[in-house]
Short mmCIF file of C-alpha atoms (C1' of nucleotides) in Angstrom, two decimals:
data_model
loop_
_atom_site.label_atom_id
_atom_site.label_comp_id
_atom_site.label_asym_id
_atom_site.label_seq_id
_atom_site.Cartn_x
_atom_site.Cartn_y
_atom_site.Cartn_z
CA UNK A 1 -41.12 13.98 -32.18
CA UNK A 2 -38.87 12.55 -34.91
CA UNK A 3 -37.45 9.34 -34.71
CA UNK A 4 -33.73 8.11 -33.92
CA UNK A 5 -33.27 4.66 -35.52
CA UNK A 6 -30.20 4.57 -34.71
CA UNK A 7 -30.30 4.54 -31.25
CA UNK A 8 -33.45 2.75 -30.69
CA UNK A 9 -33.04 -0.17 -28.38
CA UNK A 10 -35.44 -2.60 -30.62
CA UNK A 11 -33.93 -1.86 -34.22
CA UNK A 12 -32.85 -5.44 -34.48
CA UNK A 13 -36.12 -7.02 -33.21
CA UNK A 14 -38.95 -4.82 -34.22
CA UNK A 15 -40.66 -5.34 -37.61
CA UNK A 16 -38.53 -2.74 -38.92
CA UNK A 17 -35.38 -4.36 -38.49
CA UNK A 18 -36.34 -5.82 -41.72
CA UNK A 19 -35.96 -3.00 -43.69
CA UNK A 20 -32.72 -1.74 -45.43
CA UNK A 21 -30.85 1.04 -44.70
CA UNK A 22 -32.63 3.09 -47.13
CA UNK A 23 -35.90 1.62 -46.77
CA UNK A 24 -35.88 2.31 -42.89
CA UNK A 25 -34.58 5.95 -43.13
CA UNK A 26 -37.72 6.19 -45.75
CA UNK A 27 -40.03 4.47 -43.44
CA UNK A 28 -38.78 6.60 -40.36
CA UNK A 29 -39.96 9.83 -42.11
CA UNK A 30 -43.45 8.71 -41.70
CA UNK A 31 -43.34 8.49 -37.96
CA UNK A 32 -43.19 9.90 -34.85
CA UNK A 33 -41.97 9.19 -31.52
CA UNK A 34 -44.29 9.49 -28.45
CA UNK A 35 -44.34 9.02 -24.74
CA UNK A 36 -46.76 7.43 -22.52
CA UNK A 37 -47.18 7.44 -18.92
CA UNK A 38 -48.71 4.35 -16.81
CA UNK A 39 -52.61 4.17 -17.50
CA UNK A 40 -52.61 6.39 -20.91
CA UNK A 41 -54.12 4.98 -23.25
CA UNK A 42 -52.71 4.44 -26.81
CA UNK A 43 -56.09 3.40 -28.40
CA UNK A 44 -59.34 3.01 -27.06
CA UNK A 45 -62.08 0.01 -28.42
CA UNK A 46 -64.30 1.80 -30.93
CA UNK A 47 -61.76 4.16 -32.07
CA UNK A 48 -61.12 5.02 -35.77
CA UNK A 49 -57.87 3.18 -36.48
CA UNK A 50 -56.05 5.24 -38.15
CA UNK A 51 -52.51 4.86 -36.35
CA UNK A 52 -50.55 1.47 -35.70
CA UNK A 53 -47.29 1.65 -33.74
CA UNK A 54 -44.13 -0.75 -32.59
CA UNK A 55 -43.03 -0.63 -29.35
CA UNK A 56 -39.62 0.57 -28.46
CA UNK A 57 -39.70 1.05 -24.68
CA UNK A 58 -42.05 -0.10 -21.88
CA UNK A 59 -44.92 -2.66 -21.72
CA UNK A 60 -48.97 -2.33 -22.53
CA UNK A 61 -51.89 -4.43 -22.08
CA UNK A 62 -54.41 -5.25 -24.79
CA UNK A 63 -57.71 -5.46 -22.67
CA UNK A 64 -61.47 -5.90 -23.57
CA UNK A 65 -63.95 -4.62 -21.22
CA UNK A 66 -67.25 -6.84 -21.46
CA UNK A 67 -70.85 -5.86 -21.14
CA UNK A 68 -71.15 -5.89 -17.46
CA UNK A 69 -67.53 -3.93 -17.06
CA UNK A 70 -65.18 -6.77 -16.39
CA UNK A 71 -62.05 -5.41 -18.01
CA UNK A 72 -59.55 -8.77 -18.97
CA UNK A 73 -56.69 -8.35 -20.44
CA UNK A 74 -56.31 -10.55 -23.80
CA UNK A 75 -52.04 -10.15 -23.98
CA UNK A 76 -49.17 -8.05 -23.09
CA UNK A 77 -46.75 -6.31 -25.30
CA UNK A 78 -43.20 -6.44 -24.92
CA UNK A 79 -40.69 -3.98 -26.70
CA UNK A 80 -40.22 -4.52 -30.05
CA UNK A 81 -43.99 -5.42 -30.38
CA UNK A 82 -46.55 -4.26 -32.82
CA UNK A 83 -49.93 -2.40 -31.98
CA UNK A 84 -52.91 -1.88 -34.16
CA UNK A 85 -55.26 -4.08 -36.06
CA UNK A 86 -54.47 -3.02 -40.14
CA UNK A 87 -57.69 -4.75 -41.33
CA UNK A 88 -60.34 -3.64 -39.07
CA UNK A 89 -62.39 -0.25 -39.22
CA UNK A 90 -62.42 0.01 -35.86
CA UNK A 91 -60.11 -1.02 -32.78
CA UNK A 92 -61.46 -4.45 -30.69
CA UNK A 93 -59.74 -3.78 -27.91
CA UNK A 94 -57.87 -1.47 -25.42
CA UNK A 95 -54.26 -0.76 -25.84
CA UNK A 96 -53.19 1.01 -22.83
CA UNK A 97 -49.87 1.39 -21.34
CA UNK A 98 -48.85 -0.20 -18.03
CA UNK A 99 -45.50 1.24 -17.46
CA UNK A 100 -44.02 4.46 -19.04
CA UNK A 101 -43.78 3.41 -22.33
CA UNK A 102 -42.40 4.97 -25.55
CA UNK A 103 -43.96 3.84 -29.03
CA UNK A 104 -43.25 4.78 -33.22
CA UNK A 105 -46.30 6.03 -34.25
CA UNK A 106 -46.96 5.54 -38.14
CA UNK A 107 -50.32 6.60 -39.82
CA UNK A 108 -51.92 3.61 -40.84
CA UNK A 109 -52.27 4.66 -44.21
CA UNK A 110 -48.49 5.07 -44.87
CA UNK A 111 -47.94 2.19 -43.52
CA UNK A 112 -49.96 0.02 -45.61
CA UNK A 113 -48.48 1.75 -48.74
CA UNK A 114 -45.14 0.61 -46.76
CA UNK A 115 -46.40 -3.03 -46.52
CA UNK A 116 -47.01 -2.92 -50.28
CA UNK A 117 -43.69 -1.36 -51.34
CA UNK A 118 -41.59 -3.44 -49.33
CA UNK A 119 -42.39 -7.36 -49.35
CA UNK A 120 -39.64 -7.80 -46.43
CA UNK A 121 -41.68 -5.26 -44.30
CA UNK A 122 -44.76 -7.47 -44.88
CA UNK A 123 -42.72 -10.67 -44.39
CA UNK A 124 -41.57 -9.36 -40.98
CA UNK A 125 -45.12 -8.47 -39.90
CA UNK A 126 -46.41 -11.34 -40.64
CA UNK A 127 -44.17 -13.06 -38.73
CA UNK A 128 -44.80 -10.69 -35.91
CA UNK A 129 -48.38 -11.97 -36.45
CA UNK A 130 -47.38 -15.38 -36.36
CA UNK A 131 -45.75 -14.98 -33.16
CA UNK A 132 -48.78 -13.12 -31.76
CA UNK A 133 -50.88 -15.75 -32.75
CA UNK A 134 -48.44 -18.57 -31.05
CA UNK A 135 -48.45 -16.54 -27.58
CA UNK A 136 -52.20 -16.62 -27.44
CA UNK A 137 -52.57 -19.66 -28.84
CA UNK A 138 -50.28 -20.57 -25.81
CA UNK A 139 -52.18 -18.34 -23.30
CA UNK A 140 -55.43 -20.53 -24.02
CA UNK A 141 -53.20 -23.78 -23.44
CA UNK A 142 -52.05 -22.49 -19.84
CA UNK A 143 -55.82 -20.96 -19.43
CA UNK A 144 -57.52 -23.95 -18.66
CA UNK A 145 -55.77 -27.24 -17.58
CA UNK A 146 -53.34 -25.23 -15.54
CA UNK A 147 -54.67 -24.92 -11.27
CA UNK A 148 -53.94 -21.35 -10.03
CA UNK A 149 -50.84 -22.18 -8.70
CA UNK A 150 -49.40 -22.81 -11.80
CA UNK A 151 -50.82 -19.57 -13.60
CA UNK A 152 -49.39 -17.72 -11.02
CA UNK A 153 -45.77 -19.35 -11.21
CA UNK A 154 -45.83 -19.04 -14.63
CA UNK A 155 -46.63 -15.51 -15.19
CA UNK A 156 -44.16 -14.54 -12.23
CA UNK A 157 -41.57 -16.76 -14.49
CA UNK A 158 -42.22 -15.35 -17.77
CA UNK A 159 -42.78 -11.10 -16.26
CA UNK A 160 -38.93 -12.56 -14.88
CA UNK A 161 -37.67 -13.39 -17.91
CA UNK A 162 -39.31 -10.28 -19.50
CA UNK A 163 -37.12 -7.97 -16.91
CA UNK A 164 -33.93 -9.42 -17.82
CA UNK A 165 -31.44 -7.96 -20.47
CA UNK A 166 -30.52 -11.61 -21.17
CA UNK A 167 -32.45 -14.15 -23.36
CA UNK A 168 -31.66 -17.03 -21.44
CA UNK A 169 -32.59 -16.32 -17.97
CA UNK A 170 -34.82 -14.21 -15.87
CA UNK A 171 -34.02 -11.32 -13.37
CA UNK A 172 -33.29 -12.62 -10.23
CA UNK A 173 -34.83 -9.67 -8.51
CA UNK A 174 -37.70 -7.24 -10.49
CA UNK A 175 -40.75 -4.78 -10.11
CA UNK A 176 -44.15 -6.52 -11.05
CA UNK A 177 -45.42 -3.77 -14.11
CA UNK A 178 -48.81 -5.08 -12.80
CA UNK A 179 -50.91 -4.50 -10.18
CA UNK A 180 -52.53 -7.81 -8.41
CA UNK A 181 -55.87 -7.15 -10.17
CA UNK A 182 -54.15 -6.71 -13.73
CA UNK A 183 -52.65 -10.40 -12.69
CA UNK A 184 -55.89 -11.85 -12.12
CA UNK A 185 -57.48 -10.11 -15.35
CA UNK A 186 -54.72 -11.25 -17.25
CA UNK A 187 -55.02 -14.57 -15.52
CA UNK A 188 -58.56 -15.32 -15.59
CA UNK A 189 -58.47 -15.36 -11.54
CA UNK A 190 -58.98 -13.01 -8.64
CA UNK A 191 -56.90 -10.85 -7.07
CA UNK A 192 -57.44 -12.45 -3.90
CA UNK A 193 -56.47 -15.92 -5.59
CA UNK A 194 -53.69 -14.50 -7.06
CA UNK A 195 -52.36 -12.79 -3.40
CA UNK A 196 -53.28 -16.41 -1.97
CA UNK A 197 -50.46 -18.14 -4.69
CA UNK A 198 -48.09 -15.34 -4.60
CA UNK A 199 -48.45 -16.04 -0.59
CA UNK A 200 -47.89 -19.77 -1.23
CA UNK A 201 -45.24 -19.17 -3.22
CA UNK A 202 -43.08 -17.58 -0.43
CA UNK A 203 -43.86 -19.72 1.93
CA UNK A 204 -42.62 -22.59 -0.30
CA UNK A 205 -39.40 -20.28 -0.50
CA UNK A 206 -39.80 -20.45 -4.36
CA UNK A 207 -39.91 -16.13 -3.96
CA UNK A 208 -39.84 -13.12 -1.63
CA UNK A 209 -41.51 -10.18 -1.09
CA UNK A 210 -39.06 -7.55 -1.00
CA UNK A 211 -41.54 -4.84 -1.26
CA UNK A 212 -45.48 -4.58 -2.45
CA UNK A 213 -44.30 -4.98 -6.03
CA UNK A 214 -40.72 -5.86 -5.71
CA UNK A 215 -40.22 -10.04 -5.99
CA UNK A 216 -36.75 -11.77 -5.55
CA UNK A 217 -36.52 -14.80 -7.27
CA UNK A 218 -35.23 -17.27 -5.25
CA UNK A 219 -35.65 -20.69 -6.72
CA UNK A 220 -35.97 -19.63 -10.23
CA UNK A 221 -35.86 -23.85 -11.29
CA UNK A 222 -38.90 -24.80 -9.18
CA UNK A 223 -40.58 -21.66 -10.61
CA UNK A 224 -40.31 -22.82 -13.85
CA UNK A 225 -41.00 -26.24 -13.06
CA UNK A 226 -44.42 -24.68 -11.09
CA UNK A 227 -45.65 -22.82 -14.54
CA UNK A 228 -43.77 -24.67 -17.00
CA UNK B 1 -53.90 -33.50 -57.62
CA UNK B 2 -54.53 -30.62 -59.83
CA UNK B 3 -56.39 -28.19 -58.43
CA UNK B 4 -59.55 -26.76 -59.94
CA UNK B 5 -60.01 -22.61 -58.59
CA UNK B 6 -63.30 -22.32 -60.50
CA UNK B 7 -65.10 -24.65 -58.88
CA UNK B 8 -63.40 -24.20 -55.28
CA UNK B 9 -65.65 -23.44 -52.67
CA UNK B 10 -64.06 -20.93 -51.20
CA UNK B 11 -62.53 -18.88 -53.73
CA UNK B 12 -63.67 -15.62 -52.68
CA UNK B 13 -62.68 -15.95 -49.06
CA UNK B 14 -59.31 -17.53 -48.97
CA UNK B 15 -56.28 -16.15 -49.17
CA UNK B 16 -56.07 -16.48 -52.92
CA UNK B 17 -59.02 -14.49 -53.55
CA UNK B 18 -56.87 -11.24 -53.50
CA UNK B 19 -54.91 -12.56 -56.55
CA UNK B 20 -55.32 -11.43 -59.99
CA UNK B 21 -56.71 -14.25 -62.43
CA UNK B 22 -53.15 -14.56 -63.69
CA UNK B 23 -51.10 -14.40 -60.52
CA UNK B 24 -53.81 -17.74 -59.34
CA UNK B 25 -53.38 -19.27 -62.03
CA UNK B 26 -49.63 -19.25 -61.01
CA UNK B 27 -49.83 -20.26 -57.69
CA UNK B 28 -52.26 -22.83 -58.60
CA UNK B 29 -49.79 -24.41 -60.67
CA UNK B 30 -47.21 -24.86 -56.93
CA UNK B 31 -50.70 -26.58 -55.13
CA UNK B 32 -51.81 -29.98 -54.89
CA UNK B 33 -55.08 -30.42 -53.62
CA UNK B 34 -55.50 -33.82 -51.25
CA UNK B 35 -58.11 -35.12 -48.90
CA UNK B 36 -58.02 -36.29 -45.38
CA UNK B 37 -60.55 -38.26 -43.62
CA UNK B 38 -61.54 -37.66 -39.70
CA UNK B 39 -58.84 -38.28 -37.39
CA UNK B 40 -55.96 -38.12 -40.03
CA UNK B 41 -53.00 -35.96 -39.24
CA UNK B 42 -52.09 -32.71 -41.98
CA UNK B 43 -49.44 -31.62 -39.84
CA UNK B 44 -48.22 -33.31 -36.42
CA UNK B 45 -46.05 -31.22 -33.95
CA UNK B 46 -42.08 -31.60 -34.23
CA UNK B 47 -42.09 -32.19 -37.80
CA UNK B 48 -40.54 -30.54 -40.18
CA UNK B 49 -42.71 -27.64 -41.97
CA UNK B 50 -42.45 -27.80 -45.23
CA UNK B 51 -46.15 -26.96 -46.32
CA UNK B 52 -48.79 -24.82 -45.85
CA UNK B 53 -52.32 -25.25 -46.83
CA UNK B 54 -55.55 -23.71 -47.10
CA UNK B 55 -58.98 -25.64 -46.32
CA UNK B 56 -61.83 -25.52 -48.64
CA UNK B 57 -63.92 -28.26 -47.38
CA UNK B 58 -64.20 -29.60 -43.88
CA UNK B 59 -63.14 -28.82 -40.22
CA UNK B 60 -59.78 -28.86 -38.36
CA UNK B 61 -58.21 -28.62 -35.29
CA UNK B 62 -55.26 -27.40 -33.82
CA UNK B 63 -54.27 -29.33 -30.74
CA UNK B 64 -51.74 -29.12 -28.18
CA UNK B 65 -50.68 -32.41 -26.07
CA UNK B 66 -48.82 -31.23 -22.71
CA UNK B 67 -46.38 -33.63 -20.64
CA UNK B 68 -49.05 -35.46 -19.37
CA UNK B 69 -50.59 -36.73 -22.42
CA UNK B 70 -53.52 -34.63 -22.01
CA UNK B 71 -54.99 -32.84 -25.30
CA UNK B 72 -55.90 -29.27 -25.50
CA UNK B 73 -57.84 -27.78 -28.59
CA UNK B 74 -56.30 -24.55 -29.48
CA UNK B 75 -58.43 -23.30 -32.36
CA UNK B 76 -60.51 -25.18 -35.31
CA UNK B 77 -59.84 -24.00 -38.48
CA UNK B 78 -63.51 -23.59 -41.03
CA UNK B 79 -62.94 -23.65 -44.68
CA UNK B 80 -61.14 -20.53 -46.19
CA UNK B 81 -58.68 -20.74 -43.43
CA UNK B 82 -54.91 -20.80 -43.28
CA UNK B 83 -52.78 -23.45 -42.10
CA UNK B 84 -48.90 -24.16 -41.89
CA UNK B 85 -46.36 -21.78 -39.93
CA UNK B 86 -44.26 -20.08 -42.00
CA UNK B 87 -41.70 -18.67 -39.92
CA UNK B 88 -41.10 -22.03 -37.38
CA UNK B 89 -38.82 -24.37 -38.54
CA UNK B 90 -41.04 -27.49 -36.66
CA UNK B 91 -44.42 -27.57 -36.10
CA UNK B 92 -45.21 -26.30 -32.58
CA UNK B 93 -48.95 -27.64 -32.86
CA UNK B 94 -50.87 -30.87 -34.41
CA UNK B 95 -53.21 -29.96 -36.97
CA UNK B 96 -56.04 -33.47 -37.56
CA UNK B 97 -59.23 -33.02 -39.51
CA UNK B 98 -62.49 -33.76 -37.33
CA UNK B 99 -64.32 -34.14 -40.63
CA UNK B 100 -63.53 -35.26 -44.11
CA UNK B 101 -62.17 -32.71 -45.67
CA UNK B 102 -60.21 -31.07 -48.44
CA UNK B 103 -57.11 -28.89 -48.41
CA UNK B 104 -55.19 -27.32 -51.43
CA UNK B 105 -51.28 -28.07 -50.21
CA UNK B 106 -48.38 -25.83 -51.11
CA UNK B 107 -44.31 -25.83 -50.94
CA UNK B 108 -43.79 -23.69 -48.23
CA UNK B 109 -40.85 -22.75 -50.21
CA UNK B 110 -42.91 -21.78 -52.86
CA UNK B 111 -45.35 -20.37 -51.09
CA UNK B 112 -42.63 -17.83 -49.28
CA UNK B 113 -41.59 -17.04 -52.54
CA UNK B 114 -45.08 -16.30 -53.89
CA UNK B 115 -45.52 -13.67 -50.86
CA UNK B 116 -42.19 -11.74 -51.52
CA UNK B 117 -43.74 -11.83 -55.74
CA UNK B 118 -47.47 -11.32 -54.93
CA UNK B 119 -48.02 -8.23 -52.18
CA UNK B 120 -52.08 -9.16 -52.53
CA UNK B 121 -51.03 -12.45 -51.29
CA UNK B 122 -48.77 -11.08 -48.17
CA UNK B 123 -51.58 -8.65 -47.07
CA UNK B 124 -54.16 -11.10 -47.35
CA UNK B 125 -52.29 -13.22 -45.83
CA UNK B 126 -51.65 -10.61 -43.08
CA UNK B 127 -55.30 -10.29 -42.85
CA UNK B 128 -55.75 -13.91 -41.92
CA UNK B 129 -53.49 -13.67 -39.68
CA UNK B 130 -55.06 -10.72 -37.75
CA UNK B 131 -58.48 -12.56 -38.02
CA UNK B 132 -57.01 -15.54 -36.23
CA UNK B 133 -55.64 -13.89 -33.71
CA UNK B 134 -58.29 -11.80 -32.70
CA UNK B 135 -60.21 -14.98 -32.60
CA UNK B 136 -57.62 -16.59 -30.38
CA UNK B 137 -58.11 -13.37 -28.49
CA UNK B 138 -62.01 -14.06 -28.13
CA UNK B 139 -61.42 -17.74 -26.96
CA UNK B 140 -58.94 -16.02 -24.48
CA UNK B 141 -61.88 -13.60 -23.28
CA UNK B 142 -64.65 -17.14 -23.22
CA UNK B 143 -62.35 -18.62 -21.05
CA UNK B 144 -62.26 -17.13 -18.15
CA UNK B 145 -64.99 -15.12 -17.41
CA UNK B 146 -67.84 -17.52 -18.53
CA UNK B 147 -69.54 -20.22 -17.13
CA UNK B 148 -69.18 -23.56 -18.45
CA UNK B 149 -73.37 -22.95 -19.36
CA UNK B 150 -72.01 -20.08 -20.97
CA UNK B 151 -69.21 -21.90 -23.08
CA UNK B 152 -71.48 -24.55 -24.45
CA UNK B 153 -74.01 -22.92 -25.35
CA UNK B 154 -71.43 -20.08 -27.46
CA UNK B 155 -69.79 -23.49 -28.95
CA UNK B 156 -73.23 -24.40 -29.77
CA UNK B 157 -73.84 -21.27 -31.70
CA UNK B 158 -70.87 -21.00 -33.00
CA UNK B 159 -71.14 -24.23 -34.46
CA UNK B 160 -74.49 -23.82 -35.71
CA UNK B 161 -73.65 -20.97 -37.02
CA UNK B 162 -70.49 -23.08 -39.00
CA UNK B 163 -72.73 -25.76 -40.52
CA UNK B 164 -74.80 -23.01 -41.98
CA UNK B 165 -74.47 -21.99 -45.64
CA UNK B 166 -76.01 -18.18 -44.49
CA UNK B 167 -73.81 -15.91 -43.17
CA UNK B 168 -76.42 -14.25 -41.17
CA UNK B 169 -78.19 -17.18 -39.39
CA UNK B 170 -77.51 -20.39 -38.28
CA UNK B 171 -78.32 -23.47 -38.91
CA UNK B 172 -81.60 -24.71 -37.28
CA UNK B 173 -80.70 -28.49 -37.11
CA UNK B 174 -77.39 -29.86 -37.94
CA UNK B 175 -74.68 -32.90 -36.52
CA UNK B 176 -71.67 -31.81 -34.31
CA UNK B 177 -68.51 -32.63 -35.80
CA UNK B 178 -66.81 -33.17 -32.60
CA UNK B 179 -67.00 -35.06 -30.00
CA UNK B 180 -67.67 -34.36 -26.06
CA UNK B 181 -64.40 -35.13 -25.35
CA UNK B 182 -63.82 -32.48 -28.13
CA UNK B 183 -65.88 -30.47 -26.52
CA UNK B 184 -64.24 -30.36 -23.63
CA UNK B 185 -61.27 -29.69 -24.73
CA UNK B 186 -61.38 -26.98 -26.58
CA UNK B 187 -63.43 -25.04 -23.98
CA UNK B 188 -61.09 -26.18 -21.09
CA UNK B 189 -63.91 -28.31 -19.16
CA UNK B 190 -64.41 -32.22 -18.82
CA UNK B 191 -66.51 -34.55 -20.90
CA UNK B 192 -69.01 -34.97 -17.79
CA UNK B 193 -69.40 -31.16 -17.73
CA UNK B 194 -70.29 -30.89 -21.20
CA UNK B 195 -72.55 -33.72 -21.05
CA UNK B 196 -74.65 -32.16 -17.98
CA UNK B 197 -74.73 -28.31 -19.66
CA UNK B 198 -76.23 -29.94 -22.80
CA UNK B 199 -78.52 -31.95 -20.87
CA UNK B 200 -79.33 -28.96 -18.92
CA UNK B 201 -80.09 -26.73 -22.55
CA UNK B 202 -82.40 -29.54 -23.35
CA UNK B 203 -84.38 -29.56 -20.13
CA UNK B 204 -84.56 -25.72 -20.68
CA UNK B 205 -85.89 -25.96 -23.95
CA UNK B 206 -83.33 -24.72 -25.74
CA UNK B 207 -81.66 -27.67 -27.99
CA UNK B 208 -83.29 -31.17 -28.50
CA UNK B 209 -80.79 -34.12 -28.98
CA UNK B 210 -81.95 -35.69 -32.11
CA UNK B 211 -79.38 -38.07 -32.39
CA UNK B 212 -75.76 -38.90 -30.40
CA UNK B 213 -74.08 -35.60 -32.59
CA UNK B 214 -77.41 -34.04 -33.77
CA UNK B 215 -78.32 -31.20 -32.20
CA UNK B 216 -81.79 -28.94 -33.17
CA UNK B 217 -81.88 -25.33 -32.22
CA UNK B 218 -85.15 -24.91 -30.78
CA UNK B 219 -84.49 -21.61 -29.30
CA UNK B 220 -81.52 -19.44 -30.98
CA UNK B 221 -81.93 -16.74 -29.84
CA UNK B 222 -81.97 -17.98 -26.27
CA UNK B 223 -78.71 -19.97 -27.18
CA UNK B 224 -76.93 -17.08 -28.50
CA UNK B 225 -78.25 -14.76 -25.37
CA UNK B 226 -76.51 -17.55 -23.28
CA UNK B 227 -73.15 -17.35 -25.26
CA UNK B 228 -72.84 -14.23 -24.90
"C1'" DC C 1 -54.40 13.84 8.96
"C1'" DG C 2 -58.02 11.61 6.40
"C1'" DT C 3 -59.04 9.46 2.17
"C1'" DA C 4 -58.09 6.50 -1.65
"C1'" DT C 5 -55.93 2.73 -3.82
"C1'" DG C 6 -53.83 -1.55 -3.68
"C1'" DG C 7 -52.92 -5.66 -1.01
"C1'" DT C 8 -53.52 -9.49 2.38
"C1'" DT C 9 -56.09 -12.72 5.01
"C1'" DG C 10 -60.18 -15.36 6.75
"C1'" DA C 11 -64.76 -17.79 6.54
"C1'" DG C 12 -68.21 -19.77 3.83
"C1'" DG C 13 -70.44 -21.01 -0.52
"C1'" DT C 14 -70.53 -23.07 -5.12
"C1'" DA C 15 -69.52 -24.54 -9.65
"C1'" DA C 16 -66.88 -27.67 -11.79
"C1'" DT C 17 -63.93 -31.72 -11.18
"C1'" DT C 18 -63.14 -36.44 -9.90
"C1'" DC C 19 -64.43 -41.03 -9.39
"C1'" DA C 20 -67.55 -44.39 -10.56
"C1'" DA C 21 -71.43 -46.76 -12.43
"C1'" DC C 22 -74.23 -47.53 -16.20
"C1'" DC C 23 -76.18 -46.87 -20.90
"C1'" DT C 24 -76.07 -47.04 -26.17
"C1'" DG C 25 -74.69 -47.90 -30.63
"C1'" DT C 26 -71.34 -50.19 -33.71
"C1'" DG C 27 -68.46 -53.44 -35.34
"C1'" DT C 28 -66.14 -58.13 -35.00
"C1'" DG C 29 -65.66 -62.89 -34.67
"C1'" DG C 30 -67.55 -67.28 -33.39
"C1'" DC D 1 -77.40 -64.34 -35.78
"C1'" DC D 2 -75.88 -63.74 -31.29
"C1'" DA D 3 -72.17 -62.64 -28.05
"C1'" DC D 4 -68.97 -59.64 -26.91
"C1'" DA D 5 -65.93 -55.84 -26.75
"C1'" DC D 6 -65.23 -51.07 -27.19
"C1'" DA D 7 -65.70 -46.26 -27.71
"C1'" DG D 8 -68.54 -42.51 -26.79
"C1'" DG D 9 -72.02 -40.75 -23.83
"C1'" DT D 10 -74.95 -39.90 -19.65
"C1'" DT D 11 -75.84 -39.62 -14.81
"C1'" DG D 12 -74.93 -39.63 -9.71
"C1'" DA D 13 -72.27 -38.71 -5.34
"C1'" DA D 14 -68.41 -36.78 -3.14
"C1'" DT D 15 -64.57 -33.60 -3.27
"C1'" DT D 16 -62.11 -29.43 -4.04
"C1'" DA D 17 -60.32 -25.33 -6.00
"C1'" DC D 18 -61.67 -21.15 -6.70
"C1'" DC D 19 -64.91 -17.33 -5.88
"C1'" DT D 20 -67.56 -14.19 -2.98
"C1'" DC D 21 -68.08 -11.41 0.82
"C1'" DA D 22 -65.94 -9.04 4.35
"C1'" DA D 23 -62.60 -7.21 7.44
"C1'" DC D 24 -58.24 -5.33 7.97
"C1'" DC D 25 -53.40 -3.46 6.74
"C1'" DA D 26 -49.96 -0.48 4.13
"C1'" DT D 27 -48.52 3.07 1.31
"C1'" DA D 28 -49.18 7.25 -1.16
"C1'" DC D 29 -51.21 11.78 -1.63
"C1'" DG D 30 -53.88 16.05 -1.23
#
DNA sequence: CGTATGGTTGAGGTAATTCAACCTGTGTGG
DNA sequence: CCACACAGGTTGAATTACCTCAACCATACG
């Protein structure tokens, strides 16, 4: 399916947004627009890479399934976000989608002759990279030192934030994309732990319930303060 | 200090190994090469970043103090590797040297402008930057799952495996260049848990303790079966 | 309706933390 | 040269946060 810059909600954030005009109409030519419902998977671990992709709609989980079949999930990716490892022969991990999500396929090939051809393409990537590299940097910070509790606040916090249209604060009331065991994967807990905090949490009146995946925040302040 | 690319360690691993004799010599003339001994500071968090540096000798950390004062070791850095974020305007992260060790520094400015001039440089560059993050990925996956046995005894290897001049095989008896408290921190446990998982390799035969930081593999392959 | 999937809750076990004592090497000043 | 302080390290005992195992509940779906 061909692609519609011009109407795509991430043209100012995605790694294109770079581009000129020209450049982007050029770059648009190579790709293609697809679709994918909750649980397909965009690329599998072992795959040839020969596709990387930005986000435009949605969110997916990068996840790593070890030897004994422990699947954890390593990040999300938000809109605007960029899948698909350019130097490796072969994909690491998982790259699945979590809600319906809707990606810009590119062949990987083009889009290295892209990176070459347009420094401000590579620029933007790299700072894509960077900012990759900060939010897992930051995931190992929470990982350890940070009880439960606080791993639970502070996903609940930041999947709020994620809902909202606005920068600046969360969504006072949102779905959870995830399901309880795709919080402990991406957590490093258990689901039951993660029910247990999620129970705590209402009780302390910090949240509600409003259905199995709906939460209302109701003392977004102490939430922060909880994962912050 | 001028810097001398013949006779630099790594120059067929570091970023400036995809440059051209001529485009090196170019960006060789922007670098200053400097030294820092253990414990000194190459960039602290909140300042300004106005370098960026690659290592050639040595061993760094990146570190992270929270609100309470406590440090937590994102990542170390081995020689070849990148340092210095380009697209933050402060420093989110400290960056100390554990042991003596050599950088070659560079004008961010000029650095910036030697991506948009050199596209070797940006996708090598961009290549780093994958690495790293699928690194900080691995930590991410280490962290949970595994034991604190587990993350010792990968440390272990992995650090073996550092003081090594073969790619393929560690080293059988080197020092550790950090300390348990180190330790500790960078694989999210306490000093008295490290202390007790290395005592507990030794009992099983695995590592001997020939000194306070020495450490002799007896048994890598048993070490690396523990890590995992 | 019955089955499956996801979620909550409880009881009990355990690995790692916390708190605390003690050891070891190194450097400093009397 | 000894005394002492100090930082890093080891070891032990008690505590606790999280995990494991297990039962039960809710919603969706063929």
């Amino acid at each position: 399916m061909k692609l519609h810059c011009d109407t795509c909600p991430v043209r100012e954030r995605a790694a294109c947004a770079a581009l000129s005009e020209d450049e982007r109409t050029e770059l648009a030519r190579l790709g293609a627009h697809r679709t994918f419902a909750r649980g397909d998977t965009v690329f599998a671990a072992g795959d040839d890479l020969d596709a990387c992709a930005t986000l435009t709609e949605g969110l997916l989980k990068i996840s790593h399934v070890d030897e004994d079949g422990n699947e954890r999930i390593l990040s999300l990716i938000h809109p605007a976000g960029f899948v698909g490892e350019m130097f490796a022969p072969v994909a690491h991990h998982d790259v699945v989608a979590l809600t319906s999500s809707k990606l810009c396929l590119f062949p990987r090939s083009d889009y290295e002759a892209a990176i070459d051809r347009f420094p401000a393409l590579a620029r933007a990537l790299l700072r894509r990279s960077a900012e990759d590299l900060y939010d897992a940097r930051a995931q190992i910070a929470l990982d350890s030192k940070r009880s439960a509790g606080a791993k639970v606040a502070n996903l609940l916090a930041a999947l709020s934030r994620a809902a909202s249209h606005s920068p600046c604060h969360g969504a006072e009331h949102f779905d959870l994309p995830l399901t309880r065991g795709e919080m402990a994967s991406l957590l490093g807990l258990t689901i039951e732990t993660v029910s247990r905090q999620i129970t705590k949490l209402e009780q302390d009146g910090i949240v509600e319930r409003t259905s199995t995946r709906g939460i209302l925040v109701a003392d977004a302040a102490r939430l922060e303060a909880l994962g912050g």
